[in-house]
Amino acid sequence: KQEVTQIPAALSVPEGENLVLNCSFTDSAIYNLQWFRQDPGKGLTSLLLIQSSQREQTSGRLNASLDKSSGRSTLYIAASQPGDSATYLCAVCALYGQNFVFGPGTRLSVLP
Amino acid sequence: GAGVSQSPSNKVTEKGKDVELRCDPISGHTALYWYRQSLGQGLEFLIYFQGNSAPDKSGLPSDRFSAERTGGSVSTLTIQRTQQEDSAVYLCASSLALEGSEQYFGPGTRLTVT
């Protein structure tokens, strides 16, 4: 059974810092991995999707990497801004499964 | 085009009542997922639909939960004889195809069972 964990559970940084969020999964037989952000009381917004054959994806200040063999993904946020404050979730789609398994999320606070 | 929409946005119901939650996926998306997010918990998969195939109901927590998708578009999640532990945010997502395509989420329905 696929299990997804995220470290840290919460993170507070001053504005302008670069930061890394971590996601680990137990079964490396995945189709892809997706990073989301969730604002309080809102649904999820997709940030980046990495296919299993890819090593990384970039969108603006965000960069996500994937090391399938070690069961890890990182989300790098450059020059953090207060607007980046949210909960960040990773989700893996198993290669032989039929749904996404989500991690518990990392709650990020960027202080002005 | 429009994103995934869900209704109602909030629902308060008494214990023992039945509730129906609605999801309108993005037009053309063949896959539709329902998740539940309890307070302080991660997302829990409930059910997904792909085209005309039989839905995967493996995540439904009990037989009080059911879902249908009419005409391959709108989906309704029904909870019968609601219990207080059913209180959560119910999220719907859709995607173009089943095999790991990017999911797009609706804003969710916050269900409170009193």
Short mmCIF file of C-alpha atoms in Angstrom, two decimals:
data_model
loop_
_atom_site.label_atom_id
_atom_site.label_comp_id
_atom_site.label_asym_id
_atom_site.label_seq_id
_atom_site.Cartn_x
_atom_site.Cartn_y
_atom_site.Cartn_z
CA LYS A 1 0.00 0.00 0.00
CA GLN A 2 1.36 3.38 -1.06
CA GLU A 3 2.11 5.76 1.80
CA VAL A 4 3.10 9.38 1.33
CA THR A 5 4.76 11.52 3.97
CA GLN A 6 5.79 15.17 3.95
CA ILE A 7 8.43 16.93 5.99
CA PRO A 8 8.27 19.34 7.66
CA ALA A 9 4.67 19.46 8.82
CA ALA A 10 4.93 23.21 9.22
CA LEU A 11 7.48 25.83 8.24
CA SER A 12 7.78 29.53 8.97
CA VAL A 13 10.31 31.65 7.07
CA PRO A 14 10.98 35.35 6.53
CA GLU A 15 10.12 36.82 3.18
CA GLY A 16 12.81 36.41 0.51
CA GLU A 17 14.19 33.10 1.71
CA ASN A 18 14.56 30.09 -0.55
CA LEU A 19 13.01 26.95 0.87
CA VAL A 20 12.56 23.25 0.20
CA LEU A 21 9.57 21.06 0.97
CA ASN A 22 9.99 17.30 1.02
CA CYS A 23 7.73 14.46 -0.05
CA SER A 24 8.47 10.75 0.35
CA PHE A 25 6.57 7.75 -0.96
CA THR A 26 6.99 4.06 -0.21
CA ASP A 27 6.19 2.47 -3.58
CA SER A 28 8.36 3.66 -6.45
CA ALA A 29 6.03 2.19 -9.06
CA ILE A 30 4.36 5.49 -9.79
CA TYR A 31 2.88 7.03 -12.90
CA ASN A 32 3.53 10.59 -11.83
CA LEU A 33 3.64 12.97 -8.88
CA GLN A 34 1.73 16.20 -8.51
CA TRP A 35 2.27 19.16 -6.17
CA PHE A 36 -0.68 21.29 -5.03
CA ARG A 37 -1.25 24.28 -2.81
CA GLN A 38 -4.31 24.70 -0.67
CA ASP A 39 -5.35 28.02 0.81
CA PRO A 40 -7.49 28.00 3.98
CA GLY A 41 -11.07 27.08 3.21
CA LYS A 42 -10.31 26.57 -0.47
CA GLY A 43 -9.85 23.69 -2.86
CA LEU A 44 -6.52 22.55 -4.25
CA THR A 45 -4.60 24.36 -6.96
CA SER A 46 -2.23 22.32 -9.11
CA LEU A 47 1.33 23.65 -9.16
CA LEU A 48 3.46 21.10 -10.97
CA LEU A 49 3.08 17.59 -12.33
CA ILE A 50 6.13 15.41 -12.89
CA GLN A 51 5.84 12.27 -14.98
CA SER A 52 7.76 9.22 -13.75
CA SER A 53 10.20 9.56 -16.65
CA GLN A 54 11.06 13.15 -15.72
CA ARG A 55 13.56 14.44 -13.18
CA GLU A 56 12.18 17.91 -12.62
CA GLN A 57 9.63 20.51 -13.62
CA THR A 58 9.81 24.27 -13.28
CA SER A 59 7.18 26.96 -13.16
CA GLY A 60 8.25 30.48 -12.29
CA ARG A 61 9.79 30.48 -8.81
CA LEU A 62 8.84 26.84 -8.27
CA ASN A 63 10.97 23.83 -9.11
CA ALA A 64 9.95 20.26 -8.35
CA SER A 65 12.33 17.33 -8.58
CA LEU A 66 11.62 13.63 -8.60
CA ASP A 67 13.89 10.74 -7.62
CA LYS A 68 11.65 7.78 -8.23
CA SER A 69 14.14 5.13 -7.17
CA SER A 70 14.55 6.64 -3.72
CA GLY A 71 10.89 7.56 -3.40
CA ARG A 72 11.45 11.28 -2.98
CA SER A 73 10.33 14.56 -4.42
CA THR A 74 11.22 18.08 -3.41
CA LEU A 75 9.48 21.37 -4.09
CA TYR A 76 11.86 24.31 -4.17
CA ILE A 77 10.43 27.79 -3.76
CA ALA A 78 12.76 30.65 -4.60
CA ALA A 79 12.55 34.13 -3.11
CA SER A 80 9.50 33.32 -1.00
CA GLN A 81 6.69 35.88 -0.67
CA PRO A 82 3.88 36.26 1.88
CA GLY A 83 1.47 35.20 -0.88
CA ASP A 84 3.15 31.81 -0.90
CA SER A 85 1.68 31.10 2.54
CA ALA A 86 -0.52 28.02 2.17
CA THR A 87 -0.51 24.28 2.71
CA TYR A 88 1.48 22.36 0.11
CA LEU A 89 0.45 18.82 -0.72
CA CYS A 90 2.09 16.19 -2.86
CA ALA A 91 0.19 13.32 -4.43
CA VAL A 92 1.40 10.23 -6.26
CA CYS A 93 -0.46 8.28 -8.89
CA ALA A 94 0.47 4.62 -8.62
CA LEU A 95 1.47 2.84 -11.81
CA TYR A 96 -0.92 0.01 -11.19
CA GLY A 97 -3.34 1.86 -9.01
CA GLN A 98 -6.41 3.80 -9.86
CA ASN A 99 -6.19 6.91 -7.75
CA PHE A 100 -3.88 9.48 -6.26
CA VAL A 101 -2.51 9.09 -2.74
CA PHE A 102 -1.93 12.36 -0.94
CA GLY A 103 0.56 13.35 1.70
CA PRO A 104 -0.58 15.18 4.84
CA GLY A 105 0.83 18.48 3.62
CA THR A 106 3.32 21.10 4.79
CA ARG A 107 1.86 24.31 6.18
CA LEU A 108 4.04 27.22 5.03
CA SER A 109 4.00 30.69 6.51
CA VAL A 110 6.08 33.40 4.87
CA LEU A 111 6.45 36.38 7.17
CA PRO A 112 6.67 39.90 5.72
CA GLY B 1 -13.56 27.48 -19.74
CA ALA B 2 -15.07 27.15 -16.29
CA GLY B 3 -13.34 25.10 -13.64
CA VAL B 4 -14.75 22.34 -11.48
CA SER B 5 -17.76 23.54 -9.51
CA GLN B 6 -19.38 22.03 -6.45
CA SER B 7 -22.62 22.69 -4.67
CA PRO B 8 -23.59 23.50 -2.07
CA SER B 9 -20.51 25.23 -0.71
CA ASN B 10 -21.70 24.60 2.84
CA LYS B 11 -24.22 22.11 4.20
CA VAL B 12 -25.39 21.73 7.79
CA THR B 13 -27.56 18.72 8.48
CA GLU B 14 -28.90 16.84 11.44
CA LYS B 15 -27.58 13.42 12.33
CA GLY B 16 -29.55 10.71 10.54
CA LYS B 17 -30.54 12.82 7.54
CA ASP B 18 -29.47 12.06 3.97
CA VAL B 19 -27.42 14.58 1.98
CA GLU B 20 -26.49 14.97 -1.68
CA LEU B 21 -23.37 16.76 -2.84
CA ARG B 22 -22.95 17.78 -6.46
CA CYS B 23 -19.91 18.10 -8.68
CA ASP B 24 -19.75 19.62 -12.17
CA PRO B 25 -16.43 18.65 -13.77
CA ILE B 26 -14.59 20.56 -16.46
CA SER B 27 -16.23 19.94 -19.81
CA GLY B 28 -14.52 17.11 -21.67
CA HIS B 29 -12.84 15.62 -18.61
CA THR B 30 -13.52 11.89 -18.59
CA ALA B 31 -12.18 11.12 -15.12
CA LEU B 32 -13.83 12.35 -11.92
CA TYR B 33 -12.69 11.82 -8.33
CA TRP B 34 -14.25 12.37 -4.93
CA TYR B 35 -12.09 12.96 -1.84
CA ARG B 36 -12.82 13.73 1.78
CA GLN B 37 -10.72 16.04 3.96
CA SER B 38 -11.44 15.91 7.65
CA LEU B 39 -10.23 18.63 10.01
CA GLY B 40 -6.46 18.36 10.35
CA GLN B 41 -6.33 15.28 8.13
CA GLY B 42 -5.02 14.63 4.67
CA LEU B 43 -7.14 13.92 1.63
CA GLU B 44 -8.90 10.57 1.69
CA PHE B 45 -9.82 9.02 -1.66
CA LEU B 46 -13.46 7.97 -1.87
CA ILE B 47 -14.41 7.03 -5.43
CA TYR B 48 -13.50 7.72 -9.04
CA PHE B 49 -15.24 7.45 -12.39
CA GLN B 50 -13.61 7.02 -15.79
CA GLY B 51 -15.80 7.29 -18.84
CA ASN B 52 -18.36 4.51 -18.99
CA SER B 53 -16.29 2.06 -16.92
CA ALA B 54 -17.53 0.77 -13.60
CA PRO B 55 -16.46 3.19 -10.85
CA ASP B 56 -13.76 2.32 -8.35
CA LYS B 57 -15.59 2.45 -5.03
CA SER B 58 -12.74 1.07 -2.96
CA GLY B 59 -12.37 4.23 -0.88
CA LEU B 60 -15.97 4.57 0.28
CA PRO B 61 -15.91 4.26 4.10
CA SER B 62 -19.26 2.54 4.48
CA ASP B 63 -22.35 1.45 2.56
CA ARG B 64 -24.01 4.71 3.60
CA PHE B 65 -21.90 6.40 0.94
CA SER B 66 -22.71 6.14 -2.75
CA ALA B 67 -22.05 8.14 -5.88
CA GLU B 68 -23.25 8.27 -9.42
CA ARG B 69 -22.24 10.08 -12.54
CA THR B 70 -24.94 10.79 -15.07
CA GLY B 71 -24.12 11.07 -18.75
CA GLY B 72 -20.42 11.03 -18.04
CA SER B 73 -20.58 14.54 -16.63
CA VAL B 74 -22.24 15.67 -13.40
CA SER B 75 -21.66 13.53 -10.33
CA THR B 76 -23.62 13.27 -7.08
CA LEU B 77 -22.21 11.92 -3.83
CA THR B 78 -24.93 10.73 -1.47
CA ILE B 79 -24.48 10.10 2.23
CA GLN B 80 -27.37 8.32 3.90
CA ARG B 81 -28.17 8.48 7.62
CA THR B 82 -25.37 10.97 8.25
CA GLN B 83 -23.21 10.62 11.34
CA GLN B 84 -21.13 13.29 13.10
CA GLU B 85 -17.93 11.65 11.88
CA ASP B 86 -19.06 12.38 8.32
CA SER B 87 -18.37 16.07 8.96
CA ALA B 88 -15.60 17.08 6.57
CA VAL B 89 -14.87 18.96 3.38
CA TYR B 90 -15.78 16.89 0.34
CA LEU B 91 -13.63 17.69 -2.68
CA CYS B 92 -14.22 16.76 -6.28
CA ALA B 93 -11.57 16.69 -9.00
CA SER B 94 -11.61 15.97 -12.71
CA SER B 95 -8.96 15.20 -15.28
CA LEU B 96 -8.69 14.50 -18.99
CA ALA B 97 -7.81 10.82 -18.68
CA LEU B 98 -7.33 8.29 -15.94
CA GLU B 99 -3.65 7.52 -16.30
CA GLY B 100 -2.26 10.16 -13.99
CA SER B 101 -3.36 13.27 -15.85
CA GLU B 102 -3.29 16.53 -13.96
CA GLN B 103 -6.20 16.85 -11.58
CA TYR B 104 -8.25 20.00 -11.26
CA PHE B 105 -10.10 20.48 -7.99
CA GLY B 106 -13.35 22.16 -7.12
CA PRO B 107 -13.71 24.45 -4.09
CA GLY B 108 -15.28 21.69 -1.99
CA THR B 109 -18.44 21.29 0.05
CA ARG B 110 -18.09 21.73 3.79
CA LEU B 111 -20.47 19.29 5.47
CA THR B 112 -21.34 19.70 9.14
CA VAL B 113 -23.45 17.04 10.85
CA THR B 114 -24.96 18.22 14.11
#
